Every structure is written in structure tokens, then in C-alpha cells.
XYZ file of C-alpha atoms in Angstrom:
496
model
C 109.694 163.730 86.185
C 107.012 163.819 83.521
C 103.514 163.110 84.818
C 101.243 160.482 83.279
C 98.075 161.332 81.380
C 94.618 159.760 81.442
C 94.053 158.175 78.044
C 91.451 160.045 75.996
C 91.291 162.111 72.808
C 92.060 165.369 74.586
C 95.295 164.049 76.094
C 96.628 162.174 73.048
C 98.847 165.038 71.955
C 100.374 165.245 75.430
C 101.775 161.709 75.360
C 105.525 161.362 74.652
C 106.944 160.516 71.232
C 107.810 157.011 72.413
C 104.073 156.234 72.297
C 102.709 155.431 68.833
C 99.546 157.506 68.437
C 96.877 157.565 65.699
C 97.741 160.046 62.951
C 94.383 159.721 61.155
C 91.344 161.906 61.821
C 88.987 159.776 63.894
C 86.009 162.075 63.300
C 86.155 161.218 59.584
C 85.876 157.452 60.130
C 82.813 155.715 58.711
C 81.533 152.952 60.984
C 80.796 149.927 58.798
C 81.838 147.105 61.166
C 79.826 146.169 64.238
C 81.800 143.882 66.517
C 80.138 141.809 69.227
C 82.363 140.918 72.181
C 85.030 143.585 72.758
C 87.475 141.188 74.394
C 91.209 141.579 74.937
C 91.704 139.343 71.908
C 89.517 141.465 69.641
C 91.450 144.532 70.729
C 94.836 142.877 70.077
C 93.769 141.375 66.772
C 90.896 142.592 64.573
C 90.818 146.138 65.967
C 94.607 146.274 65.601
C 94.523 145.221 61.931
C 91.819 147.779 61.148
C 93.785 150.478 62.971
C 96.848 149.602 60.874
C 94.870 150.062 57.637
C 93.754 153.480 58.819
C 97.197 154.461 60.059
C 99.267 153.283 57.094
C 96.854 153.876 54.216
C 94.329 156.378 55.641
C 91.461 154.073 54.692
C 88.713 155.232 57.021
C 85.703 153.296 55.711
C 85.813 150.404 58.174
C 85.576 151.881 61.655
C 84.324 149.639 64.448
C 81.222 149.972 66.570
C 81.836 147.790 69.607
C 78.934 145.944 71.232
C 78.889 143.909 74.427
C 75.930 141.734 75.349
C 76.800 140.421 78.818
C 76.265 142.116 82.183
C 79.816 141.069 83.067
C 81.124 143.305 80.245
C 79.947 146.523 81.895
C 83.444 147.314 83.222
C 85.171 147.287 79.829
C 82.242 149.204 78.324
C 82.511 151.945 80.953
C 86.288 152.147 80.596
C 86.318 152.419 76.817
C 83.509 154.985 76.866
C 85.547 156.975 79.396
C 88.637 156.703 77.144
C 86.823 157.681 73.914
C 87.269 154.123 72.618
C 91.066 154.435 72.864
C 93.310 151.854 74.519
C 96.966 150.900 74.605
C 98.246 147.846 72.759
C 101.292 146.873 74.791
C 103.390 144.552 72.633
C 106.140 142.613 74.388
C 109.072 141.558 72.222
C 111.203 138.562 73.299
C 114.287 140.823 73.502
C 112.550 143.222 75.893
C 111.970 145.987 73.339
C 108.333 146.609 74.290
C 106.080 148.992 72.364
C 103.039 151.035 73.353
C 100.601 151.869 70.571
C 97.300 153.709 71.030
C 94.602 151.986 68.960
C 91.880 154.241 67.556
C 89.709 152.007 65.366
C 86.817 151.593 67.848
C 84.796 154.794 67.398
C 81.355 153.815 68.720
C 80.230 151.562 71.569
C 76.899 150.094 72.718
C 76.014 148.014 75.777
C 73.230 145.523 75.085
C 71.913 145.041 78.650
C 71.491 148.820 78.946
C 69.643 149.416 75.684
C 69.000 146.350 73.510
C 66.779 148.251 71.061
C 69.592 150.714 70.342
C 71.907 147.795 69.532
C 69.324 146.250 67.192
C 68.818 149.594 65.466
C 72.582 150.008 64.986
C 72.868 146.474 63.583
C 70.085 147.353 61.145
C 71.890 150.440 59.821
C 72.705 150.133 56.087
C 76.181 151.493 56.890
C 76.980 148.269 58.769
C 78.386 145.859 56.172
C 80.194 143.441 58.511
C 79.061 142.064 61.872
C 82.047 140.349 63.477
C 82.172 138.238 66.621
C 84.456 137.137 69.426
C 81.969 135.552 71.826
C 83.995 132.457 72.870
C 82.760 128.874 72.645
C 79.960 129.257 75.167
C 78.487 132.198 73.261
C 77.361 129.788 70.527
C 75.147 127.785 72.938
C 75.835 124.471 71.229
C 74.854 121.025 72.440
C 78.074 119.397 73.616
C 77.303 116.062 71.964
C 75.525 116.958 68.710
C 77.151 120.314 68.035
C 73.728 121.759 67.159
C 72.210 124.837 68.794
C 70.845 123.834 72.184
C 67.441 125.503 72.198
C 66.698 123.950 75.592
C 69.105 126.306 77.348
C 67.136 128.630 79.675
C 68.678 131.794 78.216
C 67.466 130.875 74.723
C 64.043 129.805 75.964
C 63.614 133.142 77.767
C 64.809 135.080 74.733
C 62.372 133.359 72.396
C 59.525 134.396 74.708
C 60.799 138.008 74.853
C 62.241 138.708 71.371
C 62.625 142.468 71.893
C 64.819 141.936 74.940
C 67.438 139.600 73.466
C 70.322 138.156 75.464
C 72.306 136.211 72.853
C 73.876 137.008 69.518
C 71.132 134.960 67.825
C 68.343 137.073 69.262
C 70.034 140.309 68.228
C 70.862 139.108 64.712
C 67.343 137.792 64.153
C 65.705 141.071 65.118
C 68.190 143.116 63.074
C 67.703 140.958 59.988
C 63.941 141.121 60.424
C 64.141 144.909 60.324
C 66.517 144.914 57.363
C 64.052 142.782 55.451
C 61.075 144.998 56.383
C 62.993 148.133 55.358
C 64.211 146.561 52.117
C 67.844 146.984 53.167
C 70.771 144.783 52.099
C 72.205 142.137 54.399
C 75.759 141.887 55.649
C 78.716 139.588 56.208
C 78.834 137.718 59.530
C 82.497 137.261 60.449
C 83.221 134.934 63.367
C 86.704 135.366 64.812
C 86.459 132.700 67.509
C 88.778 129.740 68.007
C 86.319 127.080 66.939
C 86.438 124.759 63.961
C 84.694 126.138 60.862
C 83.599 129.180 62.824
C 81.671 130.733 59.937
C 79.833 127.509 59.154
C 79.156 127.046 62.867
C 77.534 130.451 63.418
C 75.542 130.056 60.203
C 74.164 126.652 61.176
C 73.286 127.791 64.696
C 71.650 131.007 63.495
C 69.523 129.194 60.915
C 68.414 126.704 63.578
C 67.411 129.612 65.810
C 65.585 131.461 63.029
C 63.732 128.316 61.917
C 62.341 128.145 65.454
C 61.569 131.852 65.910
C 61.152 133.588 62.529
C 61.015 130.897 59.819
C 59.885 133.396 57.190
C 63.356 134.989 57.469
C 65.248 131.888 56.341
C 65.059 132.585 52.620
C 66.069 136.224 53.086
C 69.093 135.266 55.208
C 70.245 132.686 52.658
C 70.239 135.371 49.940
C 71.469 138.361 51.924
C 74.227 137.133 54.228
C 77.557 135.354 54.005
C 79.532 133.583 56.731
C 83.244 133.327 55.878
C 85.358 130.968 57.969
C 88.386 132.597 59.550
C 91.607 131.663 61.323
C 92.897 134.068 63.965
C 96.129 133.942 65.927
C 97.811 136.164 68.492
C 98.761 135.241 72.034
C 96.984 137.788 74.216
C 97.275 137.618 77.984
C 95.140 138.786 80.879
C 96.069 142.372 81.750
C 97.409 142.697 85.278
C 98.172 145.586 87.621
C 101.901 145.492 86.817
C 101.228 146.187 83.131
C 99.053 149.180 84.017
C 101.745 150.546 86.332
C 104.542 149.963 83.804
C 102.668 151.949 81.173
C 102.364 154.810 83.658
C 106.056 154.754 84.579
C 107.653 154.029 81.199
C 105.213 155.631 78.755
C 103.250 158.061 80.993
C 99.926 156.539 79.931
C 97.081 156.095 82.404
C 95.084 153.361 80.690
C 92.492 151.604 82.839
C 92.526 148.433 80.701
C 95.417 148.122 78.215
C 95.923 144.970 76.148
C 99.124 142.920 76.401
C 100.169 140.657 73.540
C 103.040 139.107 71.605
C 104.361 140.718 68.386
C 103.156 137.851 66.153
C 99.702 138.123 64.580
C 97.923 136.233 61.805
C 94.466 136.554 60.243
C 93.262 134.380 57.374
C 89.743 134.819 55.968
C 87.725 132.997 53.330
C 86.956 135.367 50.468
C 83.160 135.224 50.856
C 82.118 138.802 51.585
C 78.641 139.999 50.679
C 79.858 143.513 49.891
C 83.232 144.674 48.630
C 85.780 143.287 51.061
C 88.103 145.603 52.976
C 91.634 145.856 51.593
C 93.046 144.226 54.706
C 95.630 142.378 52.616
C 97.602 145.655 52.674
C 98.302 145.067 56.358
C 99.018 141.353 56.237
C 95.594 139.685 56.256
C 95.459 136.691 53.923
C 92.336 135.891 51.923
C 91.793 132.323 50.773
C 89.218 130.121 49.097
C 89.753 127.303 51.600
C 90.428 127.942 55.265
C 90.655 124.307 56.369
C 94.434 123.679 56.083
C 95.241 126.901 57.961
C 92.574 126.316 60.580
C 93.523 122.706 61.219
C 97.207 123.548 61.592
C 96.511 126.329 64.070
C 93.952 124.447 66.188
C 96.002 121.242 66.343
C 99.407 122.820 66.855
C 99.026 126.144 68.674
C 95.773 125.576 70.571
C 96.429 121.924 71.360
C 99.966 122.751 72.523
C 98.665 125.541 74.738
C 96.211 123.122 76.336
C 98.945 120.526 76.872
C 101.298 123.089 78.442
C 98.422 124.232 80.636
C 97.573 120.785 81.984
C 101.039 119.257 82.266
C 102.614 122.551 83.336
C 100.092 123.155 86.125
C 100.581 119.624 87.436
C 104.357 120.198 87.363
C 103.960 123.308 89.525
C 104.512 125.910 86.786
C 102.441 129.089 86.743
C 102.991 130.541 83.253
C 103.340 129.317 79.669
C 106.922 130.583 79.675
C 107.834 128.485 82.723
C 106.320 125.385 81.129
C 107.963 126.107 77.774
C 111.485 126.209 79.236
C 110.913 122.886 81.023
C 113.078 120.703 78.776
C 111.360 117.500 79.823
C 107.882 118.840 79.076
C 108.961 120.399 75.760
C 110.577 117.153 74.635
C 107.197 115.513 75.129
C 105.349 118.318 73.322
C 107.701 118.383 70.325
C 107.428 114.592 69.983
C 103.638 114.811 70.085
C 103.577 117.518 67.418
C 105.986 115.602 65.169
C 104.605 112.078 65.524
C 100.867 112.517 66.120
C 99.790 115.968 64.948
C 101.892 116.482 61.823
C 100.589 113.296 60.105
C 96.999 114.624 60.399
C 97.853 117.842 58.532
C 98.000 116.167 55.144
C 96.565 119.146 53.233
C 99.311 121.488 54.457
C 102.764 122.161 53.054
C 105.261 120.075 55.045
C 107.928 122.791 55.136
C 105.384 125.361 56.265
C 104.205 123.064 59.053
C 107.778 122.441 60.229
C 108.512 126.166 60.294
C 105.248 126.824 62.141
C 106.172 124.302 64.844
C 109.577 125.923 65.383
C 107.997 129.372 65.526
C 105.470 128.165 68.122
C 108.232 127.083 70.474
C 109.909 130.490 70.260
C 106.561 132.221 70.854
C 105.862 130.110 73.934
C 109.347 130.923 75.233
C 108.881 134.705 75.138
C 109.885 135.557 78.742
C 107.839 138.752 78.803
C 104.436 137.252 77.998
C 103.007 136.509 81.428
C 100.368 134.093 80.120
C 98.940 132.293 83.146
C 98.402 128.549 82.897
C 95.276 129.036 84.994
C 93.813 130.985 82.051
C 94.867 128.314 79.559
C 93.215 125.562 81.615
C 89.860 127.288 81.968
C 87.018 125.403 80.239
C 89.262 122.523 79.165
C 86.146 120.417 78.612
C 85.254 122.714 75.700
C 88.820 122.947 74.355
C 89.944 119.322 74.350
C 87.109 118.137 72.035
C 88.122 120.861 69.547
C 91.905 120.829 69.807
C 92.947 117.281 70.761
C 90.184 114.713 70.194
C 90.115 115.277 66.383
C 93.810 114.315 66.336
C 92.967 111.087 68.148
C 90.079 110.376 65.754
C 92.250 110.849 62.662
C 95.116 108.799 64.048
C 92.803 105.940 65.045
C 91.135 105.937 61.635
C 94.533 105.706 59.955
C 95.815 103.169 62.503
C 98.610 105.518 63.549
C 100.177 106.448 66.894
C 97.980 107.732 69.713
C 100.446 107.140 72.551
C 101.060 110.826 73.304
C 97.392 111.748 72.987
C 96.386 108.935 75.347
C 98.982 110.223 77.841
C 97.495 113.734 77.607
C 93.952 112.505 78.294
C 95.174 110.379 81.199
C 97.069 113.387 82.558
C 93.911 115.496 82.241
C 92.102 112.917 84.366
C 94.758 113.249 87.071
C 94.766 117.049 86.644
C 91.172 117.065 87.876
C 92.374 115.716 91.235
C 93.452 119.343 91.767
C 96.916 118.732 93.295
C 100.294 119.389 91.666
C 103.595 117.521 92.081
C 104.471 119.635 95.115
C 101.242 119.059 97.005
C 99.799 122.467 96.127
C 96.124 122.671 95.208
C 94.611 124.547 92.256
C 91.049 125.301 91.242
C 89.289 123.519 88.365
C 87.535 126.297 86.455
C 85.109 124.646 84.046
C 81.370 124.701 83.352
C 81.301 120.966 84.148
C 83.913 121.059 86.922
C 81.726 119.006 89.281
C 81.475 116.218 86.709
C 85.193 116.313 85.900
C 86.223 116.179 89.561
C 83.721 113.429 90.410
C 84.633 111.211 87.452
C 88.350 111.690 88.087
C 87.798 110.627 91.704
C 85.797 107.566 90.630
C 88.605 106.615 88.227
C 90.756 105.672 91.227
C 88.525 102.602 91.606
C 87.354 102.283 87.982
C 90.176 103.627 85.771
C 87.984 103.955 82.671
C 85.337 106.001 84.471
C 86.717 109.373 83.344
C 86.212 108.409 79.690
C 82.492 107.902 80.414
C 81.913 111.669 80.198
C 79.978 111.424 76.950
C 79.670 115.187 76.391
C 83.460 115.332 76.106
C 84.613 111.953 74.789
C 81.560 110.678 72.883
C 82.243 106.930 72.395
C 86.048 106.996 72.774
C 85.725 104.601 75.740
C 84.653 101.841 73.317
C 87.905 101.915 71.340
C 90.042 99.141 72.828
C 93.255 100.266 71.134
C 92.948 103.691 72.760
C 91.718 102.546 76.173
C 94.549 100.028 76.617
C 97.141 102.757 76.083
C 95.190 105.211 78.217
C 94.969 102.769 81.129
C 98.698 102.085 81.023
C 99.477 105.802 81.251
C 96.854 106.509 83.913
C 98.206 103.700 86.087
C 101.701 105.171 85.857
C 100.436 108.691 86.553
C 98.543 107.495 89.634
C 101.712 106.018 91.127
C 104.278 108.606 90.003
C 104.576 112.375 89.724
C 103.730 114.046 86.424
C 107.407 114.890 85.926
C 108.447 111.271 86.479
C 105.733 110.094 84.076
C 106.791 112.545 81.354
C 110.395 111.399 81.774
C 109.340 107.764 81.473
C 107.304 108.593 78.373
C 110.225 110.406 76.760
C 112.502 107.428 77.494
C 109.864 105.098 76.071
C 109.694 103.084 79.300
C 105.898 103.340 79.511
């Protein structure tokens, strides 16, 4: 039996032909992208697209320098350094025809907590034309009510006092831009790839708020020397588990300490607002547009909202994965109805046929039996996701005096979800930055049913809308006296 090989440059040639390996010369790559937050998603998405451009067209001008800023990222940093920046993209097809591809687009790597000045110096390099980000919602440090940068957070307060030992993306960017200005160097494009609304506008607004507090003389330079395109990113990427690592050893003879597991579908849409000449990513399927909003809204309100709904309702039903929830006919009947009757009407800028096709494709993606996407992952930080993915649907529907029945059911179910017990009496953990508040308010709602809606950081003033609260109360009352499965059935039969 063939032995497996530790993944690194030296062993690449020893891997079997069934493994797709880089054919380009990595030592000839020019590093012009610095990416902050080398997450599983970045490795399945942006790094994959850039690898494809190198592999298929030998365009080597946009290599990636990975940067991690959190102490908790030390493990992935050490692994990728040990593997020469290489990792396996393990793509799982619905029919079981899985593929292993070695991605080679990350050619440099820095760890901020170890040497912040080295990171700043690299960000200042004139070779770096794009600084991209996947730092998740909490990496933006926004006030939950106003959406503005929350300068009162201790990490930001400490950083402002110690500017040469930054902790956040804002501290690093500010110091790098300060040096670029002093050295008379050009600026760069800041490319957020996070699942937040208007991600480019969001990072721009937050950065300018930070700079106005710390280095106000930089504001004019930043306005003239940077751009912040909005983007839409999409690829279901799961948490890597031990079984995936072992399967790669047995089936492909690859010893990869942290491979990335994902679905075959991928999409990347970017506003055409680059400071320098933009990469020719359209050759590998990236779409450039002048207006990201229709694409972004469709993705956030259909894919991300549906994921959140499957997470909450599926967990309460006793399911463990997205696949299990997505083959629950009762649950999917509810989800399809919600997408058709309450989400679709809010997507008025989008092509109706395209939206219909997208909805059908989502169902098939969720029902991929080989994507072991844990509902526990989906449900993490729901208090940050629901205001982005679901509440805007409610706002639009209320403004247009349209249906909110399904949305009210979802919010009521989320209240019950925070009781932490599924239909079968099994407990689960509420993983959320405000878990104590969620659990306490859900408990108080047993006596005062509207209490859960009093969480202002999540719901704003939704508790003052009588039309919504009446429907919400009706669903919550049913959910408190029936199982989630019975309540979904009653909803689908229109008996509540």
C-alpha cells in the first residue's frame, strides 16, 4: 500500500496523479495581495480563485501574503508555515465524486501578535496593491445599535494608546497608510470579503471613524489613495474534522494538518472600483459589476437567512447537520414558503427568473449529503446574524404592508431556541457573545411573552410594531405549548 506524504513543496511531486497539484512555478509569483484573516472560507474562496488564475492562465502577479492578527490563529499560522503555505481543498460533490486539489496561491505568511511591525512594513510595501479581509462580523467592532465603530471597546482603547502594537485591522491599516503617505507611496484597494451588508462601505466608514480619532491628518490622503469595493462571496465551507484528515490520508495519500472542505459551487461578485489595474479574475468566473446591491441582497436574504433558519429550527428538531435539516420535508416546506412569500417580494431589483433558479439551486446545495455542515456552527453568534439576514426582510415587508407571518414565526422560534432544549429533551449550548442576555430574556418571556423583543441591540424598536408583535405572540404561544415539529406542521397547514 502506498504511504501518505506530509504536505509541503518537497513532497508535492510524490503525491499520486489523482491529486490536482500546482503546475505553476511558485518561486516566480509576485505577492501583491495581503489578506487578513486566513480562515477556512478564505482558503476555499479567494485563495482558490487566485490559484485558478495562476493554474489556468499562468498569471503570477497576484500572489497572497496571509496575515493573522489574533492569538487564536497561531495554530493555522504554524501549520501553513510548516506546509510552505500549501493546503488541500477537498471538494465534495453531491454524487460522491470528491476531489483533492493542492492550493498554492498563499506564498508568504505573517503573524501579527508575533511581530506587528513586520506586518505593518509588509502592508506598506508598494508591491501590495490589494489588502483583502475575512475578519467576520466581530472584527469590525461595530456598535450593535448604531452600526458605527464602537471606539469604547477596550481593545480599541488600548490600541489607540499603543499605536505601534496594534490589535485590530484598523490599527494596522492606519499605521501602514501613515507610512505610505510619509514615503510618498501609492495607496491600495481594501477588499472586504465578509458576509456583511455593504462590506466595502462598512469597512470604509469604520476606518475613517478610527482615523478621525487617531490620525485625522490622514483622512484626506485615504480619500484620494484608497478604494473600498463592495463584494458578494458565496461558498459553503464546513469545519474540518478528523475524518476528513484521515480520508485524505487513505484515499489521496496526503498528510495535511488542516485541509479545507467545501461544496463545488462558488461565486464571487465585486464592484469594479479598484485603485490600480484590477486582476483579470473574470477569466476564472469572478463577476465585476457597477452595483453589488441586487446580488448581495439576494445572497444575504436567501442563502444566509435560510442557513440561519435551518440552524435554529433544525437544532430544535434534533437535527445535527444542514443536510439532516434540509431533507426534513416539513421544515423545507416552511423554508420554501418563507423564501417565496416573504423574501422574494423584497428582491425587487433582481431578475425574477434568476431569483427562482437561485432558490432551487440553494435547496440542492443544502441537500448535498457529503457536506457535514454542523448546525452548531450555523447557530453561533445568531444575535449578529439575524439583524443582517432576517430583520431587513421584516422591515421591508412591514413598510410595504406585506406578509411577515413566517418571519414572526422564526423570531418566536429563536426565542424558544434560547431555552436550550430540543424536541427530544436534549440540551445544546448557546454560543453567542450575548448568550447570557438571550437566555435570560427567553426565560423571562415565559411570564412576559414580549420580553425577548426588548433586546434593543438586536431588535431595535421592533417591539413597538403592533402588527408584528400580535403575530409573534400567537406563534410564541403555540411554540411554548407544542414541539417545534408540531408548530411547523401547524404553520404549514395554516392552522396558526
